[in-house]
CSV table of C-alpha atoms in Angstrom, one decimal:
chain,number,residue,atom,x,y,z
A,6,MET,CA,33.4,-5.7,-45.8
A,7,SER,CA,34.0,-3.2,-43.0
A,8,ALA,CA,31.2,-3.3,-40.2
A,9,VAL,CA,31.5,0.5,-39.8
A,10,ASN,CA,30.1,0.8,-43.3
A,11,GLN,CA,27.0,-1.1,-42.5
A,12,LYS,CA,23.7,-0.1,-40.8
A,13,VAL,CA,23.6,-2.2,-37.8
A,14,VAL,CA,21.9,-2.0,-34.5
A,15,PHE,CA,22.1,-4.3,-31.3
A,16,ILE,CA,19.3,-4.9,-29.0
A,17,SER,CA,20.0,-6.3,-25.4
A,18,MET,CA,17.9,-7.5,-22.7
A,19,SER,CA,19.7,-5.1,-20.3
A,20,ASP,CA,23.2,-3.6,-19.5
A,21,MET,CA,23.9,-5.8,-16.3
A,22,VAL,CA,27.3,-7.1,-16.5
A,23,GLY,CA,27.2,-10.7,-18.1
A,24,GLY,CA,28.8,-12.7,-20.7
A,25,ALA,CA,26.3,-12.3,-23.5
A,26,GLU,CA,25.8,-8.5,-22.6
A,27,ASN,CA,29.6,-8.1,-22.9
A,28,VAL,CA,29.7,-9.7,-26.3
A,29,LEU,CA,27.1,-7.5,-27.7
A,30,LEU,CA,28.8,-4.2,-26.2
A,31,MET,CA,32.1,-5.2,-28.0
A,32,ALA,CA,30.6,-5.7,-31.2
A,33,ALA,CA,28.7,-2.5,-31.0
A,34,CYS,CA,31.7,-0.7,-30.0
A,35,ALA,CA,33.7,-2.2,-32.9
A,36,SER,CA,31.1,-1.6,-35.5
A,37,GLU,CA,30.3,2.0,-34.1
A,38,ALA,CA,26.5,1.1,-33.8
A,39,PRO,CA,23.8,2.1,-31.5
A,40,THR,CA,22.5,-0.2,-28.9
A,41,ILE,CA,19.1,-0.6,-27.6
A,42,TYR,CA,18.7,-1.9,-24.0
A,43,LEU,CA,15.2,-3.1,-22.9
A,44,LYS,CA,16.0,-2.5,-19.3
A,45,LYS,CA,18.4,-0.1,-17.6
A,46,GLY,CA,19.9,-1.9,-14.3
A,47,ALA,CA,20.0,-0.3,-11.1
A,48,SER,CA,23.4,-1.7,-10.3
A,49,GLY,CA,26.1,-3.7,-11.6
A,50,ARG,CA,26.0,-2.3,-15.0
A,51,LEU,CA,28.3,-2.5,-18.1
A,52,ASN,CA,31.0,0.1,-18.4
A,53,ILE,CA,29.7,1.7,-21.6
A,54,PRO,CA,32.4,4.0,-23.2
A,55,ALA,CA,31.6,7.6,-23.5
A,56,GLY,CA,30.1,8.4,-27.0
A,57,GLN,CA,28.7,5.1,-27.6
A,58,GLN,CA,25.0,5.6,-28.5
A,59,VAL,CA,22.5,3.6,-26.4
A,60,GLN,CA,18.7,4.0,-25.7
A,61,TYR,CA,16.7,2.4,-22.7
A,62,ALA,CA,13.2,1.1,-23.4
A,63,THR,CA,12.7,1.4,-19.6
A,64,ASP,CA,14.1,1.4,-16.0
A,65,LYS,CA,11.2,-0.6,-14.5
A,66,SER,CA,10.4,-4.2,-15.5
A,67,MET,CA,11.5,-6.4,-18.3
A,68,SER,CA,8.0,-7.0,-19.6
A,69,ALA,CA,7.8,-3.2,-19.9
A,70,GLY,CA,10.9,-3.2,-22.0
A,71,PHE,CA,9.4,-5.6,-24.5
A,72,PHE,CA,6.3,-3.4,-24.8
A,73,LYS,CA,8.1,-0.3,-25.3
A,74,LEU,CA,10.7,-1.7,-27.8
A,75,ILE,CA,8.3,-1.9,-30.5
A,76,THR,CA,8.3,2.2,-30.6
A,77,LEU,CA,12.2,2.1,-30.2
A,78,LEU,CA,12.4,-0.2,-33.4
A,79,LYS,CA,10.5,2.4,-35.4
A,80,PRO,CA,13.7,3.9,-37.1
A,81,TYR,CA,15.2,0.5,-37.7
A,82,ARG,CA,12.0,-1.2,-39.4
A,83,SER,CA,13.8,-1.7,-42.7
A,84,GLY,CA,17.4,-1.2,-44.1
A,85,PHE,CA,19.2,-2.2,-41.1
A,86,VAL,CA,20.7,-5.6,-39.8
A,87,ILE,CA,19.5,-6.4,-36.4
A,88,MET,CA,21.5,-8.2,-34.0
A,89,SER,CA,20.2,-9.9,-30.5
A,90,THR,CA,21.7,-12.6,-28.3
A,91,HIS,CA,19.1,-13.7,-25.6
A,92,PRO,CA,16.6,-16.6,-26.8
A,93,TYR,CA,13.3,-14.8,-25.5
A,94,LEU,CA,14.5,-11.6,-27.4
A,95,ASN,CA,15.5,-13.3,-30.3
A,96,ALA,CA,12.2,-15.0,-30.8
A,97,TYR,CA,10.3,-11.7,-30.1
A,98,LEU,CA,12.2,-10.0,-32.7
A,99,GLY,CA,11.7,-12.8,-35.2
A,100,PHE,CA,8.3,-12.8,-34.5
A,101,LEU,CA,8.0,-9.2,-35.4
A,102,LYS,CA,9.6,-10.1,-38.8
A,103,ARG,CA,7.3,-12.9,-39.2
A,104,ILE,CA,4.1,-10.7,-39.0
A,105,GLY,CA,5.9,-7.8,-41.0
A,106,TYR,CA,6.4,-5.4,-38.5
A,107,LEU,CA,10.5,-5.7,-38.9
A,108,ARG,CA,11.7,-5.7,-42.6
A,109,SER,CA,15.4,-5.4,-41.7
A,110,LYS,CA,17.5,-8.6,-41.6
A,111,LEU,CA,18.1,-10.3,-38.2
A,112,ILE,CA,21.1,-11.8,-36.9
A,113,VAL,CA,20.4,-13.9,-33.7
A,114,ARG,CA,23.1,-15.3,-31.4
A,115,GLU,CA,22.6,-18.3,-29.2
A,116,CYS,CA,24.1,-17.4,-25.6
A,117,THR,CA,23.8,-20.9,-24.2
A,118,SER,CA,22.3,-24.5,-25.3
A,119,VAL,CA,18.9,-23.8,-23.7
A,120,PHE,CA,17.5,-27.3,-24.5
A,121,THR,CA,20.5,-29.4,-22.9
A,122,ARG,CA,20.7,-26.9,-19.9
A,123,TYR,CA,17.0,-26.5,-18.7
A,124,THR,CA,14.3,-28.9,-17.9
A,125,GLY,CA,10.5,-29.0,-17.4
A,126,LEU,CA,8.5,-25.7,-17.7
A,127,LYS,CA,11.4,-23.4,-18.4
A,128,LYS,CA,12.6,-25.7,-21.3
A,129,LEU,CA,8.9,-25.8,-22.8
A,130,SER,CA,8.9,-22.2,-22.6
A,131,TYR,CA,11.9,-21.8,-24.5
A,132,GLN,CA,10.8,-24.5,-27.0
A,133,LEU,CA,7.3,-22.3,-27.5
A,134,ALA,CA,9.6,-19.2,-27.9
A,135,TYR,CA,11.8,-20.8,-30.8
A,136,GLN,CA,8.7,-22.1,-32.5
A,137,LEU,CA,7.0,-18.7,-32.5
A,138,GLY,CA,10.0,-16.7,-33.5
A,139,TYR,CA,13.2,-18.2,-34.9
A,140,ARG,CA,11.8,-19.0,-38.4
A,141,GLY,CA,12.1,-15.1,-38.7
A,142,ALA,CA,15.7,-14.9,-38.0
A,143,ASN,CA,18.0,-14.8,-41.2
A,144,LEU,CA,21.1,-15.9,-39.6
A,145,VAL,CA,21.6,-17.9,-36.2
A,146,VAL,CA,25.0,-17.6,-34.4
A,147,CYS,CA,26.4,-20.2,-32.4
A,148,GLN,CA,29.4,-20.0,-30.0
A,149,THR,CA,30.7,-23.6,-30.7
A,150,GLY,CA,30.5,-26.4,-33.2
A,151,LEU,CA,28.8,-28.5,-30.3
A,152,MET,CA,26.2,-25.6,-29.7
A,153,ARG,CA,25.6,-25.7,-33.3
A,154,ASP,CA,24.8,-29.4,-33.3
A,155,GLN,CA,22.8,-29.2,-30.3
A,156,PHE,CA,20.6,-26.2,-32.0
A,157,LEU,CA,19.9,-28.3,-35.1
A,158,GLN,CA,19.1,-31.5,-33.2
A,159,HIS,CA,16.5,-29.6,-31.2
A,160,VAL,CA,15.3,-27.0,-33.6
A,161,SER,CA,15.1,-28.8,-37.0
A,162,PHE,CA,12.7,-26.2,-38.6
A,163,VAL,CA,15.8,-23.6,-39.1
A,164,PRO,CA,17.6,-24.6,-42.1
A,165,ALA,CA,21.3,-25.7,-41.3
A,166,GLN,CA,22.8,-23.3,-43.8
A,167,LYS,CA,21.3,-20.4,-41.7
A,168,VAL,CA,23.2,-21.6,-38.5
A,169,ILE,CA,27.1,-20.6,-38.2
A,170,VAL,CA,29.7,-20.9,-35.7
A,171,LEU,CA,31.3,-17.8,-34.7
A,172,GLU,CA,33.8,-17.9,-31.6
A,173,ASN,CA,33.3,-15.2,-28.8
A,174,PRO,CA,35.5,-11.9,-29.2
A,175,VAL,CA,37.6,-10.8,-26.4
A,176,ASN,CA,39.0,-7.0,-26.0
A,177,LEU,CA,42.7,-8.1,-25.0
A,178,GLN,CA,43.9,-4.6,-24.4
A,179,GLN,CA,41.1,-3.4,-22.4
A,180,ILE,CA,41.2,-6.7,-20.1
A,181,ILE,CA,45.0,-5.9,-19.8
A,182,ASN,CA,44.2,-2.2,-18.8
A,183,LYS,CA,41.8,-3.3,-16.5
A,184,ALA,CA,44.1,-5.8,-14.7
A,185,GLU,CA,46.4,-3.2,-14.2
A,186,SER,CA,44.2,-1.6,-11.4
A,187,PRO,CA,45.6,-1.7,-7.8
A,188,LEU,CA,44.2,-4.6,-5.5
A,189,ASN,CA,43.9,-3.2,-2.1
A,190,ASP,CA,42.3,-6.6,-0.7
A,191,PRO,CA,43.9,-8.3,2.4
A,192,ASP,CA,42.4,-11.7,1.1
A,193,THR,CA,44.9,-11.5,-1.8
A,194,ASP,CA,48.2,-10.9,0.5
A,195,ALA,CA,48.8,-14.7,0.5
A,196,ASP,CA,48.7,-17.1,-2.7
A,197,PHE,CA,45.0,-17.7,-3.8
A,198,ILE,CA,43.0,-19.6,-6.4
A,199,CYS,CA,40.5,-17.8,-8.2
A,200,ALA,CA,37.0,-18.3,-9.7
A,201,ALA,CA,34.4,-16.3,-10.8
A,202,GLY,CA,30.7,-16.3,-12.0
A,203,ARG,CA,27.1,-16.1,-10.7
A,204,LEU,CA,26.4,-18.6,-8.2
A,205,ILE,CA,24.3,-20.9,-9.7
A,206,PRO,CA,24.8,-24.7,-10.0
A,207,GLU,CA,25.9,-24.7,-13.4
A,208,LYS,CA,29.0,-22.9,-12.5
A,209,GLY,CA,30.2,-25.9,-10.6
A,210,PHE,CA,31.3,-24.1,-7.3
A,211,LEU,CA,30.1,-26.9,-5.1
A,212,ILE,CA,32.4,-29.1,-7.2
A,213,LEU,CA,35.5,-26.6,-6.7
A,214,ILE,CA,34.9,-26.0,-2.9
A,215,ASN,CA,35.1,-29.9,-2.5
A,216,ALA,CA,38.3,-30.1,-4.5
A,217,PHE,CA,39.9,-27.4,-2.7
A,218,SER,CA,39.0,-29.4,0.6
A,219,TYR,CA,41.3,-32.0,-0.7
A,220,ILE,CA,43.9,-29.6,-1.8
A,221,GLU,CA,44.1,-27.1,1.1
A,222,LYS,CA,46.2,-29.2,3.7
A,223,GLN,CA,49.1,-29.6,1.2
A,224,TYR,CA,49.1,-25.7,0.7
A,225,PRO,CA,48.4,-24.5,4.1
A,226,ASP,CA,48.7,-20.5,3.0
A,227,LEU,CA,46.6,-20.9,0.0
A,228,LYS,CA,43.0,-19.7,-0.4
A,229,LEU,CA,40.0,-20.0,-2.8
A,230,LEU,CA,38.3,-16.8,-3.8
A,231,ILE,CA,35.1,-16.7,-5.6
A,232,LEU,CA,33.9,-13.8,-7.0
A,233,GLY,CA,30.1,-13.4,-7.9
A,234,GLU,CA,26.7,-13.3,-6.5
A,235,GLY,CA,23.6,-15.6,-6.9
A,236,PRO,CA,21.0,-17.9,-5.5
A,237,GLU,CA,23.4,-20.7,-4.5
A,238,ARG,CA,25.5,-18.5,-1.8
A,239,HIS,CA,23.4,-20.0,1.2
A,240,GLU,CA,24.3,-23.5,0.0
A,241,LEU,CA,27.9,-22.6,-0.8
A,242,THR,CA,28.1,-21.0,2.7
A,243,GLN,CA,26.9,-24.2,4.3
A,244,LEU,CA,29.4,-26.3,2.6
A,245,ILE,CA,32.1,-24.1,3.6
A,246,GLU,CA,31.1,-24.0,7.0
A,247,ALA,CA,30.5,-28.1,7.2
A,248,LEU,CA,34.3,-28.2,6.0
A,249,GLY,CA,35.6,-25.8,8.5
A,250,LEU,CA,37.2,-23.8,5.7
A,251,GLN,CA,35.6,-20.1,6.6
A,252,SER,CA,39.0,-18.7,6.8
A,253,ARG,CA,40.3,-20.4,3.4
A,254,ILE,CA,37.5,-20.1,1.1
A,255,ILE,CA,35.9,-16.6,0.7
A,256,LEU,CA,32.9,-15.7,-1.2
A,257,LYS,CA,33.7,-12.1,-2.2
A,258,GLY,CA,30.3,-11.3,-3.9
A,259,ARG,CA,30.0,-9.3,-7.1
A,260,ILE,CA,33.4,-7.4,-7.9
A,261,ASP,CA,33.0,-4.5,-10.5
A,262,ASN,CA,36.6,-5.3,-11.9
A,263,PRO,CA,37.8,-9.0,-11.4
A,264,MET,CA,40.7,-8.7,-13.8
A,265,PRO,CA,43.4,-7.6,-11.0
A,266,TYR,CA,42.1,-10.8,-9.1
A,267,PHE,CA,42.6,-12.8,-12.2
A,268,LYS,CA,46.1,-11.4,-12.9
A,269,GLN,CA,47.4,-12.1,-9.1
A,270,ALA,CA,45.9,-15.5,-8.6
A,271,LYS,CA,48.2,-18.4,-8.2
A,272,VAL,CA,45.7,-20.3,-10.5
A,273,CYS,CA,42.3,-19.3,-12.1
A,274,VAL,CA,40.1,-22.0,-12.5
A,275,VAL,CA,36.6,-22.3,-14.2
A,276,SER,CA,34.8,-25.1,-12.8
A,277,SER,CA,31.4,-24.9,-14.7
A,278,ILE,CA,29.3,-28.1,-15.5
A,279,LYS,CA,27.7,-26.7,-18.5
A,280,GLU,CA,28.1,-23.3,-20.6
A,281,GLY,CA,27.5,-22.0,-24.0
A,282,PHE,CA,31.0,-20.8,-23.7
A,283,PRO,CA,32.6,-19.4,-20.7
A,284,ASN,CA,33.8,-15.6,-21.6
A,285,VAL,CA,35.4,-15.7,-18.1
A,286,LEU,CA,37.8,-18.1,-19.2
A,287,LEU,CA,39.1,-15.7,-22.1
A,288,GLU,CA,39.4,-13.0,-19.4
A,289,MET,CA,41.4,-15.2,-17.2
A,290,MET,CA,43.5,-16.4,-20.2
A,291,SER,CA,44.2,-12.5,-20.8
A,292,THR,CA,45.6,-11.9,-17.7
A,293,ASN,CA,47.1,-15.1,-16.2
A,294,PRO,CA,49.3,-17.6,-17.7
A,295,VAL,CA,47.8,-20.3,-15.5
A,296,VAL,CA,44.5,-21.3,-16.1
A,297,VAL,CA,42.4,-24.4,-15.3
A,298,SER,CA,39.0,-25.1,-17.2
A,299,THR,CA,36.6,-28.1,-17.0
A,300,LEU,CA,35.4,-29.4,-20.5
A,301,CYS,CA,31.8,-27.4,-20.0
A,302,ALA,CA,31.4,-26.2,-23.5
A,303,GLY,CA,32.4,-27.3,-27.1
A,304,GLY,CA,35.9,-26.0,-28.3
A,305,ILE,CA,37.6,-25.9,-24.7
A,306,GLU,CA,39.2,-29.1,-25.9
A,307,THR,CA,41.3,-27.4,-28.3
A,308,ILE,CA,42.1,-24.3,-26.6
A,309,PRO,CA,46.0,-24.2,-26.4
A,310,GLY,CA,48.0,-23.5,-23.0
A,311,ILE,CA,45.6,-24.0,-20.4
A,312,LEU,CA,44.8,-27.3,-18.4
A,313,LYS,CA,41.5,-29.1,-18.6
A,314,ALA,CA,39.5,-31.2,-16.3
A,315,GLU,CA,36.4,-33.5,-16.9
A,316,THR,CA,33.2,-31.6,-16.0
A,317,ASN,CA,31.5,-32.4,-12.6
A,318,ASN,CA,34.3,-34.6,-11.3
A,319,VAL,CA,35.9,-33.3,-8.0
A,320,ASN,CA,39.0,-35.8,-8.5
A,321,ALA,CA,39.8,-34.8,-11.9
A,322,LEU,CA,39.7,-30.9,-10.6
A,323,VAL,CA,41.8,-31.9,-7.9
A,324,SER,CA,44.4,-33.6,-9.9
A,325,VAL,CA,44.6,-30.8,-12.4
A,326,ILE,CA,44.6,-27.7,-9.8
A,327,LYS,CA,47.6,-29.5,-8.1
A,328,LYS,CA,49.4,-29.7,-11.4
A,329,ALA,CA,48.8,-26.1,-12.2
A,330,LEU,CA,50.0,-25.2,-8.8
A,331,ASP,CA,53.2,-27.4,-8.8
A,332,GLU,CA,54.1,-27.0,-12.4
A,333,GLY,CA,52.7,-23.3,-13.3
A,334,ALA,CA,52.4,-22.3,-17.2
A,335,ASP,CA,53.6,-23.7,-20.3
A,336,ASP,CA,54.9,-21.5,-23.3
A,337,LYS,CA,52.0,-18.8,-23.7
A,338,THR,CA,52.8,-18.1,-27.2
A,339,ASP,CA,49.9,-19.8,-28.6
A,340,ILE,CA,47.5,-18.6,-26.2
A,341,GLN,CA,48.7,-15.0,-27.4
A,342,GLN,CA,48.1,-15.9,-31.1
A,343,TYR,CA,44.5,-17.5,-29.9
A,344,LEU,CA,43.4,-14.4,-28.3
A,345,ASN,CA,44.6,-12.3,-31.0
A,346,ASN,CA,42.4,-14.1,-33.3
A,347,ARG,CA,39.4,-13.2,-31.4
A,348,THR,CA,39.1,-9.3,-31.8
A,349,PRO,CA,35.9,-7.7,-31.5
A,350,GLU,CA,36.5,-6.1,-34.9
A,351,ILE,CA,37.5,-9.7,-36.4
A,352,PHE,CA,34.2,-10.9,-34.9
A,353,ILE,CA,31.7,-8.4,-36.2
A,354,ASN,CA,33.5,-8.3,-39.7
A,355,SER,CA,33.4,-12.1,-40.0
A,356,LEU,CA,29.8,-12.0,-38.7
A,357,LEU,CA,28.5,-9.7,-41.4
A,358,LYS,CA,30.7,-11.4,-44.0
A,359,SER,CA,29.3,-14.6,-43.3
A,360,PHE,CA,25.6,-12.9,-43.4
A,361,HIS,CA,26.3,-11.4,-46.7
A,362,SER,CA,28.3,-14.4,-48.5
A,363,LEU,CA,25.1,-16.4,-48.1
A,364,PRO,CA,22.5,-15.0,-50.5
A,365,THR,CA,19.6,-17.2,-49.7
A,366,MET,CA,19.3,-15.4,-46.5
A,367,ASN,CA,18.7,-12.0,-48.1
A,368,ASN,CA,15.4,-13.3,-49.8
A,369,LEU,CA,13.4,-13.8,-46.6
């Protein structure tokens, strides 16, 4: 059943660049469906193609976006399939279904394993949101088998048959095209290792920086470039200075198009400690034959053609990065096939096929 024949609408928290936001945009473009954003970002926004139908609830606060979303949902209250991908937004839409405001079917996608990633009050707030809203979802989409297992362990009130696994899509041709952009950055004149992501503890950049400190003497011209911005910048900068590696480890900040960096890098590295699934890994695999990743998410252990390291382990990361630097890439045929099986069109059609093949879902 083709996605373009379905009445689908996508709801997203904002149009700021992020893994979950990218997945939803790819699915919306592949299905030629409209997207509603709760909040319009001030900077660092997604590159939304011309002609793609979008609406914004607000350009002010996210809370205002939640409030105004109710009005924007009026044309989609019945007869549609609604898809969203952030736990609070998923729960909000599920609650609107439970009270009868929405009669359309609701598919919610898990963007991370919140119950294993967070603790304290934040975890409690998620638990409350799931209790209030997730009973209203017709289908829950997890990125990996591990994520599904964790979801069912912590959200026992959602029937297992309503929770499926569907791997994230990757727009291979778009990534390849972006990678062809010229890279005019003197930091890339010599060999470099490239990592990318928000500067937060979960991304494991402290581990990566420490690992690089054990490698750099053997490769005196090698640099480490970390693309991204976030609250951990000060701590990372302090560590770099303590190691005396200010000229070798560069925090590049937010980069609108990281693909040329990935393509030109000697090695691309995902150093995360815990992820739902790192979409940046797929982008790196699409542009560079030499990729290292920690086993930070379910499913990474079976990905062909990349080198893997234990999470949160400096020595393991040192060993694998050195192997990547010294030996380069293996045969990339399997990687190409792996990526070809994850197109946005395959993703959205598989999703809707799964939805319509489970008749019990349509009775809610």
